[in-house]
Coordinates of C-alpha atoms and ligand atoms in Angstrom, one line a residue:
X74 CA 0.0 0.0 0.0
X75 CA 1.4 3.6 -0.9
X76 CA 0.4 6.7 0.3
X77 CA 1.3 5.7 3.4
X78 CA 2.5 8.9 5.0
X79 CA -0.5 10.8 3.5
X80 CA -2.9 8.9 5.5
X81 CA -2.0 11.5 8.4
X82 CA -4.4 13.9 6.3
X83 CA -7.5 11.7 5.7
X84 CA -9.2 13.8 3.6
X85 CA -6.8 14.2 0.8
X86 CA -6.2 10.2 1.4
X87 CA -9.5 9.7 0.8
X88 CA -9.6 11.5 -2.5
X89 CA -6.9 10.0 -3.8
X90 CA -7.6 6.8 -3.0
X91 CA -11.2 7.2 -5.1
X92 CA -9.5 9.1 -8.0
X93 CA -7.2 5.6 -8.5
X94 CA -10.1 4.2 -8.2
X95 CA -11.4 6.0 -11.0
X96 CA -8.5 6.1 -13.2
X97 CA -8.3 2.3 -13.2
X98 CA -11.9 1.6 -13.5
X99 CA -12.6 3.7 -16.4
X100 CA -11.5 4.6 -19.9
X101 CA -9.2 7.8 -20.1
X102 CA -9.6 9.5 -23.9
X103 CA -8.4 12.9 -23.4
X104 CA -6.0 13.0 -26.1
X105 CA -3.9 15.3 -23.8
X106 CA -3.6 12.6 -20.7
X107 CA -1.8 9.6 -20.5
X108 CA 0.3 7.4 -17.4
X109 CA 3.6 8.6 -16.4
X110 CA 6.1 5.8 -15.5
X111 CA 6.2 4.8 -11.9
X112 CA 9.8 6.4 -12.7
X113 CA 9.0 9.7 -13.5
X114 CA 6.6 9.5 -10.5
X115 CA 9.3 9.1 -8.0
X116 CA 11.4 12.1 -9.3
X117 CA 8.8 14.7 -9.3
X118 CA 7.8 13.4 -5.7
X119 CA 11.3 13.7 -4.4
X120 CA 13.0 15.7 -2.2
X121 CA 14.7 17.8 -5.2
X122 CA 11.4 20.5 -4.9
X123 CA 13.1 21.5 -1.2
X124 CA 15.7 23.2 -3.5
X125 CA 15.4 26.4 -4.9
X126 CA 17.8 27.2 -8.1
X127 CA 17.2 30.5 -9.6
X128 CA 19.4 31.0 -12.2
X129 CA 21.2 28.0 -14.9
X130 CA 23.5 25.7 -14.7
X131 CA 26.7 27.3 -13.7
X132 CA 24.6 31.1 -13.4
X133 CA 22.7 30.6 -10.4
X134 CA 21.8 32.7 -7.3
X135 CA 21.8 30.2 -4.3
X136 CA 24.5 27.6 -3.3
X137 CA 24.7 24.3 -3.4
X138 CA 24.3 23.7 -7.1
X139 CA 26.2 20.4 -7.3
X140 CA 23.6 17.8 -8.4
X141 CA 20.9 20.2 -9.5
X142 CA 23.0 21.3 -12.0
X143 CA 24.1 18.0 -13.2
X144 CA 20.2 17.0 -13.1
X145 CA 19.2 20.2 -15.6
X146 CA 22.1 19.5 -17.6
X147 CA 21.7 15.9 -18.1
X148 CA 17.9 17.0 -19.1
X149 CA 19.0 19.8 -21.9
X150 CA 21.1 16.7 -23.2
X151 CA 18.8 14.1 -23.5
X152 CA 15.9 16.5 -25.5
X153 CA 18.8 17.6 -28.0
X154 CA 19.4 14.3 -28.5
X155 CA 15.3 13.2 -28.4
X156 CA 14.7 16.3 -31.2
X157 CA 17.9 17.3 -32.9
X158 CA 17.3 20.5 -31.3
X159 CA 20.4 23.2 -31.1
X160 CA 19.5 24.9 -27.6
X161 CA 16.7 23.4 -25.2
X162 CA 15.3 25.5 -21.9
X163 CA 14.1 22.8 -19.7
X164 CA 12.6 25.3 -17.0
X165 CA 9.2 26.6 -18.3
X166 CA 6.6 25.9 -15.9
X167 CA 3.8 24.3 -18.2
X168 CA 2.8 25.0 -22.2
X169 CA 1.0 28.3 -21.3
X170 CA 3.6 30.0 -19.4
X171 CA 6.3 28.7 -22.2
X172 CA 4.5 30.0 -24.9
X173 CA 4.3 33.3 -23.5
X174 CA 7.8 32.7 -22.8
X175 CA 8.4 32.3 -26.3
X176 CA 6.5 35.8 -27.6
X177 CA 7.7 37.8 -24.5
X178 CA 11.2 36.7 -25.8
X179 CA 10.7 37.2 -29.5
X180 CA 7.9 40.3 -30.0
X181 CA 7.2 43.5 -28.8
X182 CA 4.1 43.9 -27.8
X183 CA 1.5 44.7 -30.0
X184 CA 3.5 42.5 -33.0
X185 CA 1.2 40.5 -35.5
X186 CA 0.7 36.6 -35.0
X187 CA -1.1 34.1 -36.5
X188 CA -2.1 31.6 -35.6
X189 CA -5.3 29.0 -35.8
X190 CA -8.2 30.2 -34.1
X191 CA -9.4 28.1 -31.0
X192 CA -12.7 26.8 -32.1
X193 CA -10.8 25.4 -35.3
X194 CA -8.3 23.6 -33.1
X195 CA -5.9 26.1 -32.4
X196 CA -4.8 26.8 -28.4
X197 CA -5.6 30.1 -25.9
X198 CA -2.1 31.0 -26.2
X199 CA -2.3 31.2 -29.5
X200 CA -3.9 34.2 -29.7
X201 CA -7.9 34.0 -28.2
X202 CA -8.7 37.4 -27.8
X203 CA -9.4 37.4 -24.0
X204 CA -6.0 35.2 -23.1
X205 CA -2.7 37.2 -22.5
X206 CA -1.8 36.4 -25.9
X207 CA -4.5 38.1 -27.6
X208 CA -4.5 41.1 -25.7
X209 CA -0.9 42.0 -25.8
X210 CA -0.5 40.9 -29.3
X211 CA -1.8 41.9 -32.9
X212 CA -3.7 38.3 -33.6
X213 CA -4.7 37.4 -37.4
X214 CA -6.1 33.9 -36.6
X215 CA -6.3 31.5 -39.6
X216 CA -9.0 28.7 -39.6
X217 CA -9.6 24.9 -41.3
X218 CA -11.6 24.6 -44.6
X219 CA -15.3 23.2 -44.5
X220 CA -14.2 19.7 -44.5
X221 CA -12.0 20.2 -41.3
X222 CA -8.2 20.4 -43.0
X223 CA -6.1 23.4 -42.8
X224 CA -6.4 25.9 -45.5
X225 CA -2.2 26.2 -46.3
X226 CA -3.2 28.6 -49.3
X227 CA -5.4 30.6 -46.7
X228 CA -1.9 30.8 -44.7
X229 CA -0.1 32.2 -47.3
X230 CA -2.0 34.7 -48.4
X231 CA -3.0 35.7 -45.0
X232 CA 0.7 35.8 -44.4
X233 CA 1.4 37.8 -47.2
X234 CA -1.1 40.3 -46.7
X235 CA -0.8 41.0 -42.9
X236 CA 3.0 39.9 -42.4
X237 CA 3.1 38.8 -39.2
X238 CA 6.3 38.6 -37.3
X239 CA 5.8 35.3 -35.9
X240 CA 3.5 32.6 -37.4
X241 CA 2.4 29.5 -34.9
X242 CA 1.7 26.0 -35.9
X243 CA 0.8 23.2 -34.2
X244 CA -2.6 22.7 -32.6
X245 CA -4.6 21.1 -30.0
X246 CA -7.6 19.8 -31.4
X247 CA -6.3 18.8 -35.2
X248 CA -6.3 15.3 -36.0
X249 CA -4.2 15.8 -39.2
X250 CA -0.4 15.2 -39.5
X251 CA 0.9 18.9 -40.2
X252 CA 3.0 19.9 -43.7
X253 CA 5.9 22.0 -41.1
X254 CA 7.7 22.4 -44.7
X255 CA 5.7 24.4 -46.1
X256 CA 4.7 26.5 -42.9
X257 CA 8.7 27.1 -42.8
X258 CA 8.3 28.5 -46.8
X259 CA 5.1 31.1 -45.7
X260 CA 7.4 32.2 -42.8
X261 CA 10.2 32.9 -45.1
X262 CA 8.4 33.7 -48.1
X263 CA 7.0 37.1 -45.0
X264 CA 10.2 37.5 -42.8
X265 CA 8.4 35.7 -39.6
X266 CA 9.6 33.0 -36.9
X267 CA 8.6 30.1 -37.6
X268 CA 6.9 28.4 -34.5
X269 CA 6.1 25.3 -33.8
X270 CA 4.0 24.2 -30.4
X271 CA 4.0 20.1 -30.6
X272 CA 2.6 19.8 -26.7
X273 CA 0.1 17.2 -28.5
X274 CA 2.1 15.4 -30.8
X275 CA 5.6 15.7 -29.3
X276 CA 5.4 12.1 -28.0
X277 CA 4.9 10.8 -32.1
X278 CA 7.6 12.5 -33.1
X279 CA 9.9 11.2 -30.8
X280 CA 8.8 7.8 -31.4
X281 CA 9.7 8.7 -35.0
X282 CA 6.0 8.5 -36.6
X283 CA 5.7 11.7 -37.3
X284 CA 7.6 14.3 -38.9
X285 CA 9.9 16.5 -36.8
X286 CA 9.5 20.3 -37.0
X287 CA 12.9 21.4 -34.7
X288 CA 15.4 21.0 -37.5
X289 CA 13.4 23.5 -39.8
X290 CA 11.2 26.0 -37.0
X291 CA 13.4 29.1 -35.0
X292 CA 11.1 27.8 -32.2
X293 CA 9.9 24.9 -31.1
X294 CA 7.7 24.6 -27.2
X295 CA 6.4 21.2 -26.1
X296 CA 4.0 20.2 -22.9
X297 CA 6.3 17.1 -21.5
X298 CA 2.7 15.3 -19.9
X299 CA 0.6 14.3 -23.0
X300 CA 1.5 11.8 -25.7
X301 CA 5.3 12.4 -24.0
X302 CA 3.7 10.6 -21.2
X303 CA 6.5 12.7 -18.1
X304 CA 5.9 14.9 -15.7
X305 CA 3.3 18.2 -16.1
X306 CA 5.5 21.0 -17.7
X307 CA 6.8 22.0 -21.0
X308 CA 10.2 23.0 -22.5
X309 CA 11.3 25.2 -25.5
X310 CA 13.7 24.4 -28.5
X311 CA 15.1 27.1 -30.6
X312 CA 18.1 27.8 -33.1
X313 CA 21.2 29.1 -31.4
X314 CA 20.7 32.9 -32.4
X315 CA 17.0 32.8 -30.1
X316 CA 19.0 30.9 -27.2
X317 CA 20.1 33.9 -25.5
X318 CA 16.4 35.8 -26.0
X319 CA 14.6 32.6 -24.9
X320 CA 16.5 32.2 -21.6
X321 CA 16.3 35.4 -20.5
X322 CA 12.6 35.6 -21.0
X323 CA 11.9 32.3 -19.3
X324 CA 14.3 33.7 -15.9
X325 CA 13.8 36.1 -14.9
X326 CA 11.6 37.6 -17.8
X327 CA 8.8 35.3 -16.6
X328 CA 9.5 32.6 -13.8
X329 CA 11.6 32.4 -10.4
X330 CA 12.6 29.2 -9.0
X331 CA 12.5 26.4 -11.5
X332 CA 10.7 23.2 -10.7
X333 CA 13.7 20.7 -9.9
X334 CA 11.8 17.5 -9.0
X335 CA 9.9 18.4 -12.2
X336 CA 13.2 18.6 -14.4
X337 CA 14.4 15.6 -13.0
X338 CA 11.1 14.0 -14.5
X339 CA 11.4 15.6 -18.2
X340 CA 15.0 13.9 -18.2
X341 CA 13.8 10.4 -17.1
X342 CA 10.8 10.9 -19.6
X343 CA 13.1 11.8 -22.2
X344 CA 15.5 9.1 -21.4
X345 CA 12.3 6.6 -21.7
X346 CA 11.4 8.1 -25.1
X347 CA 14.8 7.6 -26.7
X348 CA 14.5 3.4 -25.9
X349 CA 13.0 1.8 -28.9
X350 CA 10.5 0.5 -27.3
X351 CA 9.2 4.1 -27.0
X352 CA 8.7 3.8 -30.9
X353 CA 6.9 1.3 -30.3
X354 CA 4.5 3.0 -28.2
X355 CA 3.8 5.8 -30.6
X356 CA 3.5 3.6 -33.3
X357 CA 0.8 1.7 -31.0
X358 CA -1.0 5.4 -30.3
X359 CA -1.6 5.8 -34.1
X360 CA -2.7 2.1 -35.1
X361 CA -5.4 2.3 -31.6
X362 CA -6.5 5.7 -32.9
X363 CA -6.8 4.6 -36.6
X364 CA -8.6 1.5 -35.5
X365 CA -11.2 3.5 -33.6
X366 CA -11.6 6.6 -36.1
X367 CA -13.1 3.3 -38.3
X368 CA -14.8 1.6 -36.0
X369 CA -16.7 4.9 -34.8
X370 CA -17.3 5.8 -38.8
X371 CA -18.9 2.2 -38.9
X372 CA -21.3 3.4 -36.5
X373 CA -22.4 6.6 -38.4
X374 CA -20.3 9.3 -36.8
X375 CA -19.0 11.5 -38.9
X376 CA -15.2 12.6 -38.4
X377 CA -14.2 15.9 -38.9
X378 CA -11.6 15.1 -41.8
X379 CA -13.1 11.4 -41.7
X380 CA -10.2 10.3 -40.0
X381 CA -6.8 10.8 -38.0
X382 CA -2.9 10.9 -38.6
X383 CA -2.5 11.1 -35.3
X384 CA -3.7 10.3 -31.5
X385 CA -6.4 12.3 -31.8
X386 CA -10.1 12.1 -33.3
X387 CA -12.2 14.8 -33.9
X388 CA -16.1 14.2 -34.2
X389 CA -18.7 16.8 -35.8
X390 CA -22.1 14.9 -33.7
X391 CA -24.7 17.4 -35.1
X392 CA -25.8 14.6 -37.1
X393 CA -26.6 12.3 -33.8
X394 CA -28.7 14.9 -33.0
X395 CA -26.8 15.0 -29.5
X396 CA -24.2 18.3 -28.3
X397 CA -21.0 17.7 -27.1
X398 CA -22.0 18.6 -23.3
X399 CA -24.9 16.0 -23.3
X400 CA -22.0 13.2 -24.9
X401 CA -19.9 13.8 -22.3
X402 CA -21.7 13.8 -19.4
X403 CA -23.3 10.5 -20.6
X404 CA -20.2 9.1 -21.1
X405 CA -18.8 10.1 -18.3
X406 CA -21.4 7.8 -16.4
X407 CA -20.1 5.1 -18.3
X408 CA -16.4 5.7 -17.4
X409 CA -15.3 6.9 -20.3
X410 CA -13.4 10.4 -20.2
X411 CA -13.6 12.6 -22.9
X412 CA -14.1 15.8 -23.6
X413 CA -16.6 18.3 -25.6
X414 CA -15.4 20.2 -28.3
X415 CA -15.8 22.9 -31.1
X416 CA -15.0 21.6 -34.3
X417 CA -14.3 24.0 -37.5
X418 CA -17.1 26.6 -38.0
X419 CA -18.6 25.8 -35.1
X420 CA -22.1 27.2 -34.6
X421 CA -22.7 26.8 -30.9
X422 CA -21.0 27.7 -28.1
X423 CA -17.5 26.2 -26.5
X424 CA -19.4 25.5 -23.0
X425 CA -21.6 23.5 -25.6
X426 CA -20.0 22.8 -28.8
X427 CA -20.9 20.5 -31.6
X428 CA -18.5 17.9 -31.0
X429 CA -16.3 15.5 -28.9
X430 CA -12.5 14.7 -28.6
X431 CA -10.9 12.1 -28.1
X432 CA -7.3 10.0 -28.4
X433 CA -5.4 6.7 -27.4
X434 CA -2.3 7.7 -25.7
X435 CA -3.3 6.7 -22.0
X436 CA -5.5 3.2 -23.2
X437 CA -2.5 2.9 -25.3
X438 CA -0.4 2.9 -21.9
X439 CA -2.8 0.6 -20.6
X440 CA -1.9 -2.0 -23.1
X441 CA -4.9 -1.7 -25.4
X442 CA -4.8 -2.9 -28.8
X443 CA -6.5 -2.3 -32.5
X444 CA -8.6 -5.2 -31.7
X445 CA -10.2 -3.8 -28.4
X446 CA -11.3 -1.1 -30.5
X447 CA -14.5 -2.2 -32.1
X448 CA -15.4 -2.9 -28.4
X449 CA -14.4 0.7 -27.4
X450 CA -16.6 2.2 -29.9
X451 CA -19.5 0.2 -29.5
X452 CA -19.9 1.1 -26.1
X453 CA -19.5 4.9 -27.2
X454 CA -22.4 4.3 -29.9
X455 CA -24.6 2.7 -27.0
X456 CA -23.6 4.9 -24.4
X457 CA -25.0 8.1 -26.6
X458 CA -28.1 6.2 -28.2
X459 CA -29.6 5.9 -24.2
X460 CA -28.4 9.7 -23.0
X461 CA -31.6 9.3 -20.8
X462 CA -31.5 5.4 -19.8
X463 CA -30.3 5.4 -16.1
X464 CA -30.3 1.4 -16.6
X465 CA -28.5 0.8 -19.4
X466 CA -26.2 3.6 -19.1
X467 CA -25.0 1.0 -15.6
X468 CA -24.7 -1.5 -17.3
X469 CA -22.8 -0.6 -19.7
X470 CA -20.6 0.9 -17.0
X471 CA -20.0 -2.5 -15.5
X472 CA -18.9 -3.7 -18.7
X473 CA -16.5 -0.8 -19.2
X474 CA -15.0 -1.4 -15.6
X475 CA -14.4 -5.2 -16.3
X476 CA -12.7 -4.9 -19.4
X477 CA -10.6 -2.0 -17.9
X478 CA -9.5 -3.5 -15.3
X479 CA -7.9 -6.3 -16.9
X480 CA -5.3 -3.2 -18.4
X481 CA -4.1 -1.9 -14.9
X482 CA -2.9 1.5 -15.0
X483 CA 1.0 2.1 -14.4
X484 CA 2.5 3.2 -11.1
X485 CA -1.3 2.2 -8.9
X486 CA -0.9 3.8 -6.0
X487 CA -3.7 1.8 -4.4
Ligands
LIG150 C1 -1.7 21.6 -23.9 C2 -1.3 22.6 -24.8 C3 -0.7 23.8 -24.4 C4 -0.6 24.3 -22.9 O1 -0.1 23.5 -22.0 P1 -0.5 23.6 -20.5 O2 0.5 22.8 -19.8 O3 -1.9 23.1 -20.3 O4 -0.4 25.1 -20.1 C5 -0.2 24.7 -25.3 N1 -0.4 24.5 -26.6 C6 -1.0 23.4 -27.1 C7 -1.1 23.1 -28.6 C8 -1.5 22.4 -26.2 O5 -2.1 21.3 -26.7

């Protein structure tokens, strides 16, 4: 039994003892989750977050340095070896804070962006009029086509026309691989830094199934938590002439004290992602999520570019006759987790959108395969035919808990 030391504050006990509970009972498809290592676990709960390091390896304000600067070393080598990447900051708290990182270190304020608008799959930071980005930068958003892909010819003559000094790709609710060439020729073609923000795919790339931005983008910022599978924070990647610019603006532009326990995580996830068997793994993400983008199709939900590259799937239900709020809530009493979301010209509201999201990093973890798929989707296509079917809706719940909990999550703390 873990935890033990925490049962001194039964409350919190409690809680966490029900939310393992739920987290092995149920089916996690938030493409952004997933199961750290039991590993990466046991260095963000170490005794490395009593330290405080302001400052970089060899540049810091407070003594006794010795291993914590070996530690953030050690992780700025392993994710230039993981991406090919020429300068790596390994402090940034989380993706928000990095990207802001990222524009605080690059723009003035009041410099053009662009970058895809959030109901079409782009990200707050990347530019929603009421987030920090929006309001302290010049936002030309760019959007998908009808049929849910990017519009690259919209890009570039968006980009010619409004010349923005930095242009953002990489999204959070796309399910399309992402042509990072031809975002690097609009960016030239204008005289803007090219960024990339991977937080959802960075975990694919590593694993070598998708294509790698870092060689060609100025700036690269990835979440280390979602198809990366370490601890909750991000780091940012960038050619040698933005190192300088990007460190300053990360400490003490933006953040004090780094998170050490955290940094010792990112360099035992990164050391896990360059086995082969993280390959693997990714490779396993994209066969589940391909597997289940047909299976739900077979069922008569329609896709929002009929299908996935990646970990993610998108799904337009307007023609279920069923919002996203109303899916998830029902399928959140069947344990699975999911969650609502717009989808491209959306014409309701994000507190209610028009569709669902969902991905197979975290059943991936669990050890699920393309064949458990037809299973997964069935119960989805049940689940939402009986939103109002108290009885049904438990039973299929005891189904979902008995297959799940033949896949035990990693690291149970229970
Ligand atoms: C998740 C995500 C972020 C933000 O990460 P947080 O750690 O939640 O702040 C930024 N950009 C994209 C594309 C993301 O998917």
């Amino acid at each position: 039994m873990q935890f033990s030391s925490l049962k001194q504050d039964a409350q919190i006990f409690d809680l966490l003892q029900k939310e393992t509970r739920r987290q092995a009972e149920g089916m996690e498809l938030i493409p952004s989750e997933n199961y750290t290592s039991a590993a990466v676990m046991e260095a963000m709960g170490s005794i490395l977050t009593n330290k405080y390091s302001e400052g970089y390896p060899g540049k810091r304000y407070y003594g006794g340095q010795e291993n914590i600067d070996d530690i953030e070393n050690i992780a700025i080598e392993r994710a230039k070896q993981l991406f090919g990447a020429e300068h790596v900051n390994v402090q940034p708290y989380s993706g928000s804070p990095a990207n802001t990182a990222i524009y605080f270190a690059l723009l003035n304020y009041g410099d053009t962006i662009m970058g895809l608008k959030l109901d079409h799959g782009g990200h707050i930071t990347h530019g929603l009029p009421i987030s920090f980005s929006g309001r302290s930068y010049k936002i030309v958003p760019y959007l998908c086509k009808p049929d849910g892909w990017l519009d690259m010819d919209e890009v570039e003559r968006l980009a010619k026309e409004r010349k923005p000094k930095l242009i953002v790709a990489g999204f959070t609710a796309y399910p399309r691989d992402i042509d990072w060439k031809r975002f690097r020729q609009i960016a030239d073609a204008v005289g803007a830094i090219a960024m990339a923000d991977i937080s959802h795919t960075a975990g694919l790339i590593a694993g070598k199934q998708l294509e790698n931005p870092v060689p060609y983008f100025d700036v690269v910022m990835t979440t280390t938590h979602k198809t990366m599978r370490g601890p909750r924070g991000a780091i940012i990647m960038c050619k040698e002439k933005y190192a300088k610019d990007i460190d300053r603006a990360v400490f003490p532009g933006l953040q004090g004290g780094p998170h050490d326990s955290i940094i010792a995580g990112k360099a035992v996830c990164f050391a896990e992602a360059l086995q082969p068997d993280f390959a693997d793994y990714a490779k396993q993400i994209i066969l589940n999520a391909k597997a289940l983008a047909n299976e739900l199709k077979k069922h008569g939900f329609k896709l929002v570019t009929d299908g996935t590259d990646t970990h993610l799937i998108l799904i337009d239900l307007t023609n279920k006759n069923i919002t996203g709020k109303i899916a998830q809530t029902t399928l959140d009493a069947i344990g699975i987790t999911l969650n609502k979301n717009t989808v491209p010209h959306e014409t309701r509201s994000p507190m209610d959108p028009s569709g669902i999201r969902l991905g197979t990093p975290a059943i991936t973890t669990r050890g699920f395969k393309e064949e458990h798929m037809a299973r997964v989707a069935t119960w989805i296509n049940d689940a939402l035919a009986h939103t109002n079917d108290t009885a049904a809706l438990q039973k299929i719940k005891e189904e979902v808990k008995t297959f799940c909990l033949q896949f035990p999550i990693p690291n149970i703390h229970a």
